PDB file of C-alpha atoms in Angstrom:
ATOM      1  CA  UNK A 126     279.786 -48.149-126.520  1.00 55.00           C
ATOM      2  CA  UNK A 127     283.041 -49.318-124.562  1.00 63.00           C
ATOM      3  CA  UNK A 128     285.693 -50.704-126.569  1.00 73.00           C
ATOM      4  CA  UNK A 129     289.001 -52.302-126.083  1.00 88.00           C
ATOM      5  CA  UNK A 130     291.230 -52.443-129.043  1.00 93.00           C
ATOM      6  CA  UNK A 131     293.845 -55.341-129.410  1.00 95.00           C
ATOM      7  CA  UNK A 132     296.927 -55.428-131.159  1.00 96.00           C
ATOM      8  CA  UNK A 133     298.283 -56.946-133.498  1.00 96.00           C
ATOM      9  CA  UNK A 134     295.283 -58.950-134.563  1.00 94.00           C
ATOM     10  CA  UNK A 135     297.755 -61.692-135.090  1.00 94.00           C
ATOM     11  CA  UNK A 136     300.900 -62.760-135.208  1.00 94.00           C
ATOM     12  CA  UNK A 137     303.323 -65.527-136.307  1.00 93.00           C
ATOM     13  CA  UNK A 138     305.690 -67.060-133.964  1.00 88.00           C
ATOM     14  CA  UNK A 139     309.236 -68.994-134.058  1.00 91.00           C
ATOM     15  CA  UNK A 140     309.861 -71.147-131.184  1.00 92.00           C
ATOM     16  CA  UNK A 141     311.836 -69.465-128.104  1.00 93.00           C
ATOM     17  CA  UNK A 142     310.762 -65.754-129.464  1.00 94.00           C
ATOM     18  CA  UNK A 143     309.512 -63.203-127.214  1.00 95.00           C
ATOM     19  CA  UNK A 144     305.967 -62.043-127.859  1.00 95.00           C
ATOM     20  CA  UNK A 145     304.328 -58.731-127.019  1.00 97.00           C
ATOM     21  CA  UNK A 146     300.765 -57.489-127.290  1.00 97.00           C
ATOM     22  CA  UNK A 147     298.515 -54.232-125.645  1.00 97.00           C
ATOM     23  CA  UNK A 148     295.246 -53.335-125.270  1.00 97.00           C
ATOM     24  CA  UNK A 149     294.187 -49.815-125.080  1.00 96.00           C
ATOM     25  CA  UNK A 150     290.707 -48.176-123.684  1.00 92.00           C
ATOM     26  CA  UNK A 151     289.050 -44.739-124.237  1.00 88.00           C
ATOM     27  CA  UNK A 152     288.822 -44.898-120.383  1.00 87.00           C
ATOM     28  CA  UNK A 153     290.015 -45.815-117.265  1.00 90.00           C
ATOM     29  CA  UNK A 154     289.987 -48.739-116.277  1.00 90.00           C
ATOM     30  CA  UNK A 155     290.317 -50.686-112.838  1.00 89.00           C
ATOM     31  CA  UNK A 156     291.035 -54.289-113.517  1.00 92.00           C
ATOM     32  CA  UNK A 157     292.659 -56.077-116.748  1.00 95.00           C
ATOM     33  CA  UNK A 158     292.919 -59.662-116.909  1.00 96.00           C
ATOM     34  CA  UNK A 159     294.021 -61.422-119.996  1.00 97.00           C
ATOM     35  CA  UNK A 160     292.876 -65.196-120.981  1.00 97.00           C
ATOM     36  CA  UNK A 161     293.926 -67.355-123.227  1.00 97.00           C
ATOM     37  CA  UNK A 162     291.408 -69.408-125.665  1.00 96.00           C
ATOM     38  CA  UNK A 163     292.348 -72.721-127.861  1.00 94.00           C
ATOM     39  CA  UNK A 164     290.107 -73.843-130.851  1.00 88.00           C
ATOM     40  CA  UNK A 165     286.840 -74.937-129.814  1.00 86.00           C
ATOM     41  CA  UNK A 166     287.201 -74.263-125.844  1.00 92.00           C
ATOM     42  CA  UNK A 167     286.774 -71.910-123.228  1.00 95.00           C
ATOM     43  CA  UNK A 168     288.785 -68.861-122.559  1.00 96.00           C
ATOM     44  CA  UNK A 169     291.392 -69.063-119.628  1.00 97.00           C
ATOM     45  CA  UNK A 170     292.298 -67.006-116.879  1.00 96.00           C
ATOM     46  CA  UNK A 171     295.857 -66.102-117.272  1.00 97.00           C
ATOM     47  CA  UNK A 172     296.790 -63.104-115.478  1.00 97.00           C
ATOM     48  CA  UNK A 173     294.775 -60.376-112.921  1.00 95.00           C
ATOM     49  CA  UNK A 174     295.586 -56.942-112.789  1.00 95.00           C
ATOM     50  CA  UNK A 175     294.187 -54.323-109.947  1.00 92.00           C
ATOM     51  CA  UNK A 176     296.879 -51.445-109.774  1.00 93.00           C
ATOM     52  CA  UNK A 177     298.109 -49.233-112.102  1.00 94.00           C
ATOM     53  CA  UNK A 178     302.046 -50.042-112.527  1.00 95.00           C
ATOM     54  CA  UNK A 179     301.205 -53.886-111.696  1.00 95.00           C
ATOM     55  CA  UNK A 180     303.260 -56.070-112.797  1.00 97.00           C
ATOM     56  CA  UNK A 181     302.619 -59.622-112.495  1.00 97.00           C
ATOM     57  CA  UNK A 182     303.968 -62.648-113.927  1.00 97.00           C
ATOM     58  CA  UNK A 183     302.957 -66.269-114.655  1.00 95.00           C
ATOM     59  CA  UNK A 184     305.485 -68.794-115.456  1.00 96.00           C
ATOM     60  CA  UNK A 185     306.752 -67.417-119.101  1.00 97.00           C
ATOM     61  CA  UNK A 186     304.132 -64.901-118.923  1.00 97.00           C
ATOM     62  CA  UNK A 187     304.276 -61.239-118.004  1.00 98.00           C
ATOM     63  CA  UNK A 188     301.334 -58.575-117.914  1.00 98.00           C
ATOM     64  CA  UNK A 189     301.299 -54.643-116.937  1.00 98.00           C
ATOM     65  CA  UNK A 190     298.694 -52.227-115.649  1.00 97.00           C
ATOM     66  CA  UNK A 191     299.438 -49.122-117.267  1.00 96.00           C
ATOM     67  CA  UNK A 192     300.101 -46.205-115.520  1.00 96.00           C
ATOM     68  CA  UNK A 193     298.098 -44.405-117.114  1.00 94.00           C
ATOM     69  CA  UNK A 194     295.108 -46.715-116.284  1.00 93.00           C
ATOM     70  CA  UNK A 195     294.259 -47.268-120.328  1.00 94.00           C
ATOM     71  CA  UNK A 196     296.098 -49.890-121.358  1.00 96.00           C
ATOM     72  CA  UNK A 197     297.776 -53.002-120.547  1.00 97.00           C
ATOM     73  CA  UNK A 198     300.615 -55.343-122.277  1.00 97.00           C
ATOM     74  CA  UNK A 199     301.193 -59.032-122.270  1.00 98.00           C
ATOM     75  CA  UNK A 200     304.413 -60.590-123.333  1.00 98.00           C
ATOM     76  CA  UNK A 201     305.151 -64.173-123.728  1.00 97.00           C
ATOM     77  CA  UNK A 202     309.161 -64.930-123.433  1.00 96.00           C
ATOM     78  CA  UNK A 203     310.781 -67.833-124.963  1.00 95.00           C
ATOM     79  CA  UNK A 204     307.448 -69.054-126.674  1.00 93.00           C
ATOM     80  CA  UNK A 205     307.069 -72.672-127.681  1.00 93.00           C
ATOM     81  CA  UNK A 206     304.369 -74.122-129.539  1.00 91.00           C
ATOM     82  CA  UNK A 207     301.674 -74.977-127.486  1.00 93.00           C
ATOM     83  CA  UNK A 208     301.225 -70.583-126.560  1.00 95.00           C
ATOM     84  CA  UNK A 209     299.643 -71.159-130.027  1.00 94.00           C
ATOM     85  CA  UNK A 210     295.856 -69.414-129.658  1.00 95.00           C
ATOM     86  CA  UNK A 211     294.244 -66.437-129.282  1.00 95.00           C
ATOM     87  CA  UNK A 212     294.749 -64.440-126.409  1.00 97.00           C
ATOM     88  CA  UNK A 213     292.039 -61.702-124.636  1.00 96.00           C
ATOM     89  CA  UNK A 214     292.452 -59.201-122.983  1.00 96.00           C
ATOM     90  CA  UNK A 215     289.218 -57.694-121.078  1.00 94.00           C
ATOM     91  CA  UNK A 216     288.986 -54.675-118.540  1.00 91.00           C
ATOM     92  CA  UNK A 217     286.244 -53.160-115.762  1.00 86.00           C
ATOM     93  CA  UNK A 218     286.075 -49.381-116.077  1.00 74.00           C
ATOM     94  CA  UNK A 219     285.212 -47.516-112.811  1.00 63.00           C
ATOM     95  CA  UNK A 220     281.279 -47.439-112.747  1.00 60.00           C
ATOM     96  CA  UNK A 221     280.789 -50.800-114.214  1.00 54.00           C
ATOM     97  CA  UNK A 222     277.899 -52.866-113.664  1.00 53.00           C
ATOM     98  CA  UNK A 223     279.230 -55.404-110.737  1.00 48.00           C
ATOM     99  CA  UNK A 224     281.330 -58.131-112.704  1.00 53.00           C
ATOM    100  CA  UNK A 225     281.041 -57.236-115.855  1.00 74.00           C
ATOM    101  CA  UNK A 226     284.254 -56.982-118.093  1.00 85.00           C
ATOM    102  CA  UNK A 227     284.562 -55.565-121.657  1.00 88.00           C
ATOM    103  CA  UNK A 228     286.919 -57.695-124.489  1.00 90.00           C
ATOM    104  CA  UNK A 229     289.188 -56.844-127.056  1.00 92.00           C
ATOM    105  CA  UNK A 230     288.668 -58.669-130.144  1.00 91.00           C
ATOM    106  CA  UNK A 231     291.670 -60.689-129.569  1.00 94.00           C
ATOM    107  CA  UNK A 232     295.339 -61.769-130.771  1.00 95.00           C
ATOM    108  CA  UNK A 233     295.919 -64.499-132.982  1.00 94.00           C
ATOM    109  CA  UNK A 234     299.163 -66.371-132.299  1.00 95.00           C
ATOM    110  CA  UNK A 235     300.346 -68.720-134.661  1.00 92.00           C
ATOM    111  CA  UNK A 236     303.123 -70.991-135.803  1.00 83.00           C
ATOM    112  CA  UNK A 237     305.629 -69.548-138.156  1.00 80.00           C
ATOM    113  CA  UNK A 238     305.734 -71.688-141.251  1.00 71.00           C
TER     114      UNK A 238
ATOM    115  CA  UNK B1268     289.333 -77.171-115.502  1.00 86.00           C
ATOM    116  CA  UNK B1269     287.140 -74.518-114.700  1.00 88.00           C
ATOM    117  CA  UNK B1270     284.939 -75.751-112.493  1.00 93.00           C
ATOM    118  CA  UNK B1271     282.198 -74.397-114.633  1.00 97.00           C
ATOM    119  CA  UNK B1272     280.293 -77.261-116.537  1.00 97.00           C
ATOM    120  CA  UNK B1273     277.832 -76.664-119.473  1.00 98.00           C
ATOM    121  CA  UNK B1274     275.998 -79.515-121.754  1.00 97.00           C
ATOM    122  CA  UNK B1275     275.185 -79.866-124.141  1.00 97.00           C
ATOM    123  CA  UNK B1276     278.730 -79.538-125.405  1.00 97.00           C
ATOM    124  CA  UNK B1277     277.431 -80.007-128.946  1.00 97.00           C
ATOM    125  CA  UNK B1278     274.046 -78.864-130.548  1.00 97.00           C
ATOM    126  CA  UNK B1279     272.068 -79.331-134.044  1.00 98.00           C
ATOM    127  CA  UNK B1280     269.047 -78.029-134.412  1.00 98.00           C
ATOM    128  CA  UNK B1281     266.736 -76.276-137.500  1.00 98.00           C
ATOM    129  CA  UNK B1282     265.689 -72.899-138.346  1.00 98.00           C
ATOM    130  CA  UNK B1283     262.699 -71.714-136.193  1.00 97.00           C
ATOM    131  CA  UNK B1284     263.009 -73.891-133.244  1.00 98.00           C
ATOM    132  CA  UNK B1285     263.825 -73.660-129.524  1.00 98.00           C
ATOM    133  CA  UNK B1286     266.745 -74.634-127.237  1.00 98.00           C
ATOM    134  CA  UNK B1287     268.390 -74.577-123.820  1.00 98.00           C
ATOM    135  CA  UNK B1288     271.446 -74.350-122.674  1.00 98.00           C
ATOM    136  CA  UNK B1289     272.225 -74.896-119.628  1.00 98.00           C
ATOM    137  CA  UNK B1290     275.455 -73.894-117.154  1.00 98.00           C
ATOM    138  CA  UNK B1291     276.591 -74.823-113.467  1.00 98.00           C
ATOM    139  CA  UNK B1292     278.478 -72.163-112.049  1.00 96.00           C
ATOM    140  CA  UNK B1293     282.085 -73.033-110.022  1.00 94.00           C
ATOM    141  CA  UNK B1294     281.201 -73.546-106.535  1.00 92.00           C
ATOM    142  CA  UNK B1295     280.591 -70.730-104.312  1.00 89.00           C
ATOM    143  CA  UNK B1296     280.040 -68.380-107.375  1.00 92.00           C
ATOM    144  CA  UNK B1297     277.196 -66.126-107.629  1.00 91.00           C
ATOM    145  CA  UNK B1298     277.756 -64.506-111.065  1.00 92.00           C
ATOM    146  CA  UNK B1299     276.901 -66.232-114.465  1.00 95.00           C
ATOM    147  CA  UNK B1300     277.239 -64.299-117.289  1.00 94.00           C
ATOM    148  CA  UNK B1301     276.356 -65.885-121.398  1.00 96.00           C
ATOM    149  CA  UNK B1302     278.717 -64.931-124.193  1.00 95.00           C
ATOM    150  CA  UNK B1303     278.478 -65.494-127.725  1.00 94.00           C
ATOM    151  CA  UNK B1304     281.275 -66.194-129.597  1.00 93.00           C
ATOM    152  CA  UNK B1305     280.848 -66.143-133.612  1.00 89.00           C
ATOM    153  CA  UNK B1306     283.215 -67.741-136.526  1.00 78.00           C
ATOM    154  CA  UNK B1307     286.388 -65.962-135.841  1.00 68.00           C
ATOM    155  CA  UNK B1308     284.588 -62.765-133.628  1.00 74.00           C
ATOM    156  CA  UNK B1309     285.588 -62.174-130.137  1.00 82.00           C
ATOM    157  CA  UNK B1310     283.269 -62.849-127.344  1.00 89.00           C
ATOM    158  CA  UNK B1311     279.958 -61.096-127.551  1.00 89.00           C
ATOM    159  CA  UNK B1312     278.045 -60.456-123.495  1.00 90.00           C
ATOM    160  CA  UNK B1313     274.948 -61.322-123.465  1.00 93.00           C
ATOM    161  CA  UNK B1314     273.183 -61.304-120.054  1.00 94.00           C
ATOM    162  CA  UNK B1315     274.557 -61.007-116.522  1.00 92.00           C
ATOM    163  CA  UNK B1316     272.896 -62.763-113.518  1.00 93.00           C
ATOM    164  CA  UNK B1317     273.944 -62.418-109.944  1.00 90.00           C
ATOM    165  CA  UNK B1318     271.941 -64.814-107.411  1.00 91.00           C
ATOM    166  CA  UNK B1319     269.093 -65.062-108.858  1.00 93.00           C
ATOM    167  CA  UNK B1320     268.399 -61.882-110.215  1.00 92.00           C
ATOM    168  CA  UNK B1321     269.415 -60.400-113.243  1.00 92.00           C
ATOM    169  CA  UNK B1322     272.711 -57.497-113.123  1.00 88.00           C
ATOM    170  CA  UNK B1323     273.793 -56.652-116.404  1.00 87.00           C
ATOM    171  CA  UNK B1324     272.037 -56.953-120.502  1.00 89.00           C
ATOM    172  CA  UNK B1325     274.731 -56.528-123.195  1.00 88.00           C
ATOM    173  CA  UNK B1326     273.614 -57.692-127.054  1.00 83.00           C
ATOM    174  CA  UNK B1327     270.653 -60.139-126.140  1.00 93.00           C
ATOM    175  CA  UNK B1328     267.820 -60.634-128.577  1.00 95.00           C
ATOM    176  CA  UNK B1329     264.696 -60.468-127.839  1.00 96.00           C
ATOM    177  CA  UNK B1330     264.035 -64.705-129.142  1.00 97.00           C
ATOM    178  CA  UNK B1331     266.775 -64.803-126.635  1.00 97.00           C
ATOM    179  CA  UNK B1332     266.221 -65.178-122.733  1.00 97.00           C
ATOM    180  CA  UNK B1333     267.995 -66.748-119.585  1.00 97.00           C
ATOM    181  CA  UNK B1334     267.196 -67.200-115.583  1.00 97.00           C
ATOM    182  CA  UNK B1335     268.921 -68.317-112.911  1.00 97.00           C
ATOM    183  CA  UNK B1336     267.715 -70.305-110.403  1.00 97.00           C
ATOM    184  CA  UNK B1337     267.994 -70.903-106.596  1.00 96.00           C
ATOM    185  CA  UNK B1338     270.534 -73.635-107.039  1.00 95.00           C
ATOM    186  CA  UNK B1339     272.383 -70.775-108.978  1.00 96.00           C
ATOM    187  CA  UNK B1340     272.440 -72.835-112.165  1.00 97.00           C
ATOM    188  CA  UNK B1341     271.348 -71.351-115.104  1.00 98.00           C
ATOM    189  CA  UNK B1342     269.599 -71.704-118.420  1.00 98.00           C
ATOM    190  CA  UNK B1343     270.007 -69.852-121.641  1.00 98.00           C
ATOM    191  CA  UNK B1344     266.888 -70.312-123.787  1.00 98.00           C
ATOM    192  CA  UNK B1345     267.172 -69.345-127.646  1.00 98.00           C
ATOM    193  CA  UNK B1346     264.282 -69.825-129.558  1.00 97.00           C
ATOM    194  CA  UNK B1347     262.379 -69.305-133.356  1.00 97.00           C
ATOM    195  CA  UNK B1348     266.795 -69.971-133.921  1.00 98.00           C
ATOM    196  CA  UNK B1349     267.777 -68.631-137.274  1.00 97.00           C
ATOM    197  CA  UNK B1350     270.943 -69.559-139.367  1.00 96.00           C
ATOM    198  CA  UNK B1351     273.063 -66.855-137.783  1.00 94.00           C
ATOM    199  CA  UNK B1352     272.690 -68.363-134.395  1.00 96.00           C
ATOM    200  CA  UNK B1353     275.367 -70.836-135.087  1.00 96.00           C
ATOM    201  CA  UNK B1354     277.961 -69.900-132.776  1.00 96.00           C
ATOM    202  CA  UNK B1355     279.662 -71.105-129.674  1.00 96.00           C
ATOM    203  CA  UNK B1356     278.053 -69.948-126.189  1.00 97.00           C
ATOM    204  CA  UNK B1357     279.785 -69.439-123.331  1.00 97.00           C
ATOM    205  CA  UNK B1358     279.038 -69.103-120.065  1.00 97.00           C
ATOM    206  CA  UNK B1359     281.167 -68.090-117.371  1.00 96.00           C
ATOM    207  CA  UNK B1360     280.885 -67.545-113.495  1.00 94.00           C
ATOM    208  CA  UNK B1361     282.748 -65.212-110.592  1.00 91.00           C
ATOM    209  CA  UNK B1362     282.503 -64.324-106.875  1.00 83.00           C
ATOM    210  CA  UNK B1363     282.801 -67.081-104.326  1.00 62.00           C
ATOM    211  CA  UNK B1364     285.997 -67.112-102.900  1.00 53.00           C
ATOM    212  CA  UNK B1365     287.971 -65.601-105.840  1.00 49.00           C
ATOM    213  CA  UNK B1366     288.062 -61.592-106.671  1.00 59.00           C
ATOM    214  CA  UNK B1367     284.527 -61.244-108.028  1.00 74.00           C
ATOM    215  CA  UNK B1368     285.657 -59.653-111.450  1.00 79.00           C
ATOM    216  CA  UNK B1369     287.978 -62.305-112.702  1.00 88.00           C
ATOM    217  CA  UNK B1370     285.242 -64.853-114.465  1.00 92.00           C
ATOM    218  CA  UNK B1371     285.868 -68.300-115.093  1.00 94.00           C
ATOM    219  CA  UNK B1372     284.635 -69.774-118.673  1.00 97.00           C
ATOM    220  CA  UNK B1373     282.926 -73.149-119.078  1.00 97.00           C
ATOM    221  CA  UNK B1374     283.970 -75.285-122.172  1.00 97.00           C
ATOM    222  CA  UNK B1375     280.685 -73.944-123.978  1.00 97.00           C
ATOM    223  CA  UNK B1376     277.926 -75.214-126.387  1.00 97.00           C
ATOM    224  CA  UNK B1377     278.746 -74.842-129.771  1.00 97.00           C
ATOM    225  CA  UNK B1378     274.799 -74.545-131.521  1.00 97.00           C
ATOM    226  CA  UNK B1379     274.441 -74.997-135.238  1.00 97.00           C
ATOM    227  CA  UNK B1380     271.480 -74.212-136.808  1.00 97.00           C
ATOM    228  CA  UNK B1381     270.639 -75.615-140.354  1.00 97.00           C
TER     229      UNK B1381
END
Protein backbone atom coordinates (compact mmCIF):
# COMPACT_ATOMS: atom_id res chain seq x y z
CA UNK A 1 0.00 0.00 0.00
CA UNK A 2 0.82 3.88 0.18
CA UNK A 3 3.59 4.83 2.28
CA UNK A 4 5.23 7.92 3.49
CA UNK A 5 8.65 7.56 4.88
CA UNK A 6 9.94 10.03 7.63
CA UNK A 7 13.25 11.03 8.44
CA UNK A 8 15.24 10.91 10.81
CA UNK A 9 13.14 8.80 13.10
CA UNK A 10 14.47 11.02 15.78
CA UNK A 11 16.52 13.44 16.77
CA UNK A 12 18.16 15.26 19.72
CA UNK A 13 17.99 18.91 20.07
CA UNK A 14 20.07 21.89 21.83
CA UNK A 15 18.11 24.89 22.53
CA UNK A 16 18.13 27.72 19.67
CA UNK A 17 19.27 24.91 16.92
CA UNK A 18 17.70 24.72 13.65
CA UNK A 19 15.86 21.49 12.91
CA UNK A 20 15.11 19.86 9.57
CA UNK A 21 13.04 16.85 8.60
CA UNK A 22 11.33 15.35 4.97
CA UNK A 23 8.98 13.07 4.02
CA UNK A 24 9.11 11.34 0.77
CA UNK A 25 6.19 9.35 -1.28
CA UNK A 26 6.32 6.75 -4.13
CA UNK A 27 3.72 9.17 -5.65
CA UNK A 28 2.39 12.32 -6.18
CA UNK A 29 0.90 13.88 -3.96
CA UNK A 30 -1.56 16.98 -3.70
CA UNK A 31 -1.66 18.18 -0.16
CA UNK A 32 1.01 17.75 2.84
CA UNK A 33 0.25 18.96 6.14
CA UNK A 34 2.46 18.26 9.05
CA UNK A 35 1.14 18.03 12.89
CA UNK A 36 2.67 17.97 15.80
CA UNK A 37 1.75 15.30 18.72
CA UNK A 38 2.84 15.57 22.65
CA UNK A 39 2.73 12.43 24.97
CA UNK A 40 -0.61 11.22 25.53
CA UNK A 41 -2.61 13.85 23.21
CA UNK A 42 -3.86 14.52 19.96
CA UNK A 43 -1.92 15.37 16.91
CA UNK A 44 -1.90 19.14 15.80
CA UNK A 45 -2.35 20.90 12.76
CA UNK A 46 0.75 22.79 12.08
CA UNK A 47 1.18 23.65 8.60
CA UNK A 48 -1.08 23.07 5.05
CA UNK A 49 0.43 22.62 1.89
CA UNK A 50 -1.59 22.69 -1.69
CA UNK A 51 1.10 23.73 -4.38
CA UNK A 52 4.08 22.34 -5.38
CA UNK A 53 6.98 25.02 -4.50
CA UNK A 54 4.73 26.21 -1.38
CA UNK A 55 6.28 27.60 1.05
CA UNK A 56 4.59 28.49 4.12
CA UNK A 57 5.58 29.44 7.46
CA UNK A 58 4.25 29.43 11.05
CA UNK A 59 5.85 31.44 13.65
CA UNK A 60 9.43 29.48 13.97
CA UNK A 61 8.15 27.00 11.65
CA UNK A 62 8.75 26.53 7.95
CA UNK A 63 7.32 23.72 5.53
CA UNK A 64 7.83 23.09 1.56
CA UNK A 65 5.84 21.37 -1.16
CA UNK A 66 8.29 19.83 -3.26
CA UNK A 67 8.53 20.50 -6.65
CA UNK A 68 8.59 17.51 -7.58
CA UNK A 69 5.22 16.74 -5.83
CA UNK A 70 6.95 13.69 -3.58
CA UNK A 71 8.17 15.11 -0.78
CA UNK A 72 7.99 17.79 1.66
CA UNK A 73 10.45 19.34 4.50
CA UNK A 74 9.79 20.92 7.82
CA UNK A 75 12.34 22.93 9.66
CA UNK A 76 12.08 24.32 13.06
CA UNK A 77 14.60 27.50 13.58
CA UNK A 78 15.89 28.54 16.85
CA UNK A 79 14.17 25.52 18.71
CA UNK A 80 13.46 25.76 22.42
CA UNK A 81 12.23 23.15 24.55
CA UNK A 82 8.74 22.92 24.45
CA UNK A 83 9.12 21.82 20.09
CA UNK A 84 9.95 18.65 22.12
CA UNK A 85 7.47 15.74 20.41
CA UNK A 86 6.93 13.93 17.58
CA UNK A 87 6.09 15.52 14.53
CA UNK A 88 3.82 13.95 11.32
CA UNK A 89 3.82 14.52 8.35
CA UNK A 90 0.72 13.07 6.19
CA UNK A 91 -0.15 13.61 2.37
CA UNK A 92 -3.43 13.07 -0.17
CA UNK A 93 -2.26 11.54 -3.44
CA UNK A 94 -4.37 12.49 -6.53
CA UNK A 95 -7.25 9.81 -6.60
CA UNK A 96 -7.68 9.59 -2.93
CA UNK A 97 -10.72 8.63 -1.28
CA UNK A 98 -12.31 12.27 -0.26
CA UNK A 99 -10.35 13.29 3.03
CA UNK A 100 -8.35 10.74 3.59
CA UNK A 101 -4.54 11.40 4.30
CA UNK A 102 -1.70 8.82 4.56
CA UNK A 103 1.16 9.26 7.68
CA UNK A 104 4.65 8.86 8.00
CA UNK A 105 5.66 7.07 10.99
CA UNK A 106 6.90 10.15 12.54
CA UNK A 107 10.01 12.22 14.00
CA UNK A 108 11.01 12.04 17.42
CA UNK A 109 12.40 15.31 18.78
CA UNK A 110 14.05 15.32 21.91
CA UNK A 111 16.12 17.20 24.43
CA UNK A 112 19.82 16.92 24.13
CA UNK A 113 21.20 15.64 27.39
CA UNK B 1 -8.32 23.01 21.35
CA UNK B 2 -9.64 21.19 18.63
CA UNK B 3 -12.98 21.52 18.81
CA UNK B 4 -13.25 17.81 18.53
CA UNK B 5 -14.29 16.17 21.95
CA UNK B 6 -14.09 12.37 22.70
CA UNK B 7 -14.84 10.53 26.27
CA UNK B 8 -14.05 8.52 27.62
CA UNK B 9 -10.59 10.02 27.84
CA UNK B 10 -9.47 6.96 29.80
CA UNK B 11 -10.61 3.23 29.49
CA UNK B 12 -10.02 -0.27 31.43
CA UNK B 13 -11.61 -2.99 30.44
CA UNK B 14 -10.87 -7.16 30.21
CA UNK B 15 -10.12 -9.51 27.54
CA UNK B 16 -13.29 -10.53 25.56
CA UNK B 17 -15.53 -7.69 26.25
CA UNK B 18 -17.18 -4.77 24.43
CA UNK B 19 -16.75 -0.96 24.30
CA UNK B 20 -17.66 2.39 22.76
CA UNK B 21 -16.08 5.16 22.04
CA UNK B 22 -17.56 7.86 21.21
CA UNK B 23 -16.45 11.38 19.21
CA UNK B 24 -18.18 14.87 18.45
CA UNK B 25 -16.91 16.24 15.43
CA UNK B 26 -15.80 20.32 15.31
CA UNK B 27 -18.75 22.16 14.27
CA UNK B 28 -19.76 22.30 10.78
CA UNK B 29 -17.58 19.16 9.99
CA UNK B 30 -18.83 16.33 8.08
CA UNK B 31 -15.82 13.95 8.10
CA UNK B 32 -14.84 11.69 11.13
CA UNK B 33 -12.28 9.45 10.60
CA UNK B 34 -10.83 6.66 13.81
CA UNK B 35 -7.10 6.14 14.14
CA UNK B 36 -5.25 3.85 16.18
CA UNK B 37 -2.25 4.76 17.59
CA UNK B 38 -0.06 1.82 19.28
CA UNK B 39 3.01 2.05 21.97
CA UNK B 40 5.41 4.10 20.04
CA UNK B 41 3.66 3.30 16.22
CA UNK B 42 2.39 6.08 14.17
CA UNK B 43 -1.23 6.54 13.59
CA UNK B 44 -3.00 3.57 12.12
CA UNK B 45 -6.72 4.71 9.81
CA UNK B 46 -9.25 2.89 10.60
CA UNK B 47 -12.65 3.91 9.13
CA UNK B 48 -13.75 7.07 7.32
CA UNK B 49 -17.33 8.45 7.62
CA UNK B 50 -18.69 11.40 5.76
CA UNK B 51 -22.42 12.45 6.85
CA UNK B 52 -23.66 9.63 7.72
CA UNK B 53 -22.40 7.25 5.44
CA UNK B 54 -19.35 5.50 5.40
CA UNK B 55 -16.18 6.91 2.71
CA UNK B 56 -13.11 5.23 3.35
CA UNK B 57 -11.94 1.44 5.40
CA UNK B 58 -8.18 1.39 6.16
CA UNK B 59 -6.94 -1.53 8.89
CA UNK B 60 -10.37 -2.18 10.72
CA UNK B 61 -11.07 -5.56 12.24
CA UNK B 62 -13.75 -7.27 11.80
CA UNK B 63 -14.66 -7.23 16.19
CA UNK B 64 -14.25 -3.68 15.17
CA UNK B 65 -17.18 -1.38 13.83
CA UNK B 66 -18.30 2.39 13.87
CA UNK B 67 -21.49 4.61 12.56
CA UNK B 68 -22.22 7.90 12.40
CA UNK B 69 -25.23 9.35 13.12
CA UNK B 70 -27.57 12.22 12.02
CA UNK B 71 -26.24 14.55 14.65
CA UNK B 72 -22.85 13.63 12.90
CA UNK B 73 -21.43 12.24 16.13
CA UNK B 74 -19.97 9.09 16.07
CA UNK B 75 -19.29 5.84 17.83
CA UNK B 76 -16.46 3.42 17.55
CA UNK B 77 -17.53 0.02 18.91
CA UNK B 78 -14.65 -2.62 19.70
CA UNK B 79 -15.71 -5.70 20.98
CA UNK B 80 -14.59 -9.65 22.17
CA UNK B 81 -11.21 -6.79 22.98
CA UNK B 82 -8.03 -8.74 23.21
CA UNK B 83 -4.69 -7.64 24.92
CA UNK B 84 -3.35 -6.01 21.79
CA UNK B 85 -6.16 -3.57 21.69
CA UNK B 86 -4.50 -1.40 24.20
CA UNK B 87 -3.77 1.59 22.33
CA UNK B 88 -4.81 5.17 22.07
CA UNK B 89 -7.80 5.98 19.53
CA UNK B 90 -8.17 8.88 17.83
CA UNK B 91 -10.64 10.40 16.12
CA UNK B 92 -10.47 13.30 14.03
CA UNK B 93 -12.92 15.47 11.87
CA UNK B 94 -12.69 17.90 8.50
CA UNK B 95 -14.91 19.88 6.09
CA UNK B 96 -17.08 22.64 7.48
CA UNK B 97 -15.65 25.77 6.87
CA UNK B 98 -11.94 24.72 6.76
CA UNK B 99 -10.20 22.96 3.50
CA UNK B 100 -11.83 19.53 3.80
CA UNK B 101 -8.42 17.56 3.83
CA UNK B 102 -6.72 19.18 6.74
CA UNK B 103 -8.36 16.96 9.82
CA UNK B 104 -8.52 18.08 13.20
CA UNK B 105 -7.62 15.36 16.08
CA UNK B 106 -9.60 15.00 19.32
CA UNK B 107 -7.54 14.37 22.57
CA UNK B 108 -8.42 10.51 22.17
CA UNK B 109 -9.31 7.45 24.37
CA UNK B 110 -6.50 5.67 25.49
CA UNK B 111 -8.20 1.73 26.01
CA UNK B 112 -6.29 -0.81 28.02
CA UNK B 113 -7.24 -4.11 28.01
CA UNK B 114 -6.06 -6.56 30.82
Amino acid sequence: GQQLNQSPQSMFIQEGEDVSMNCTSSSIFNTWLWYKQDPGEGPVLLIALYKAGELTSNGRLTAQFGITRKDSFLNISASIPSDVGIYFCAGRNYGGSQGNLIFGKGTKLSVKP
Amino acid sequence: DSGVTQTPKHLITATGQRVTLRCSPRSGDLSVYWYQQSLDQGLQFLIQYYNGEERAKGNILERFSAQQFPDLHSELNLSSLELGDSALYFCASSGGTANSYEQYFGPGTRLTVT
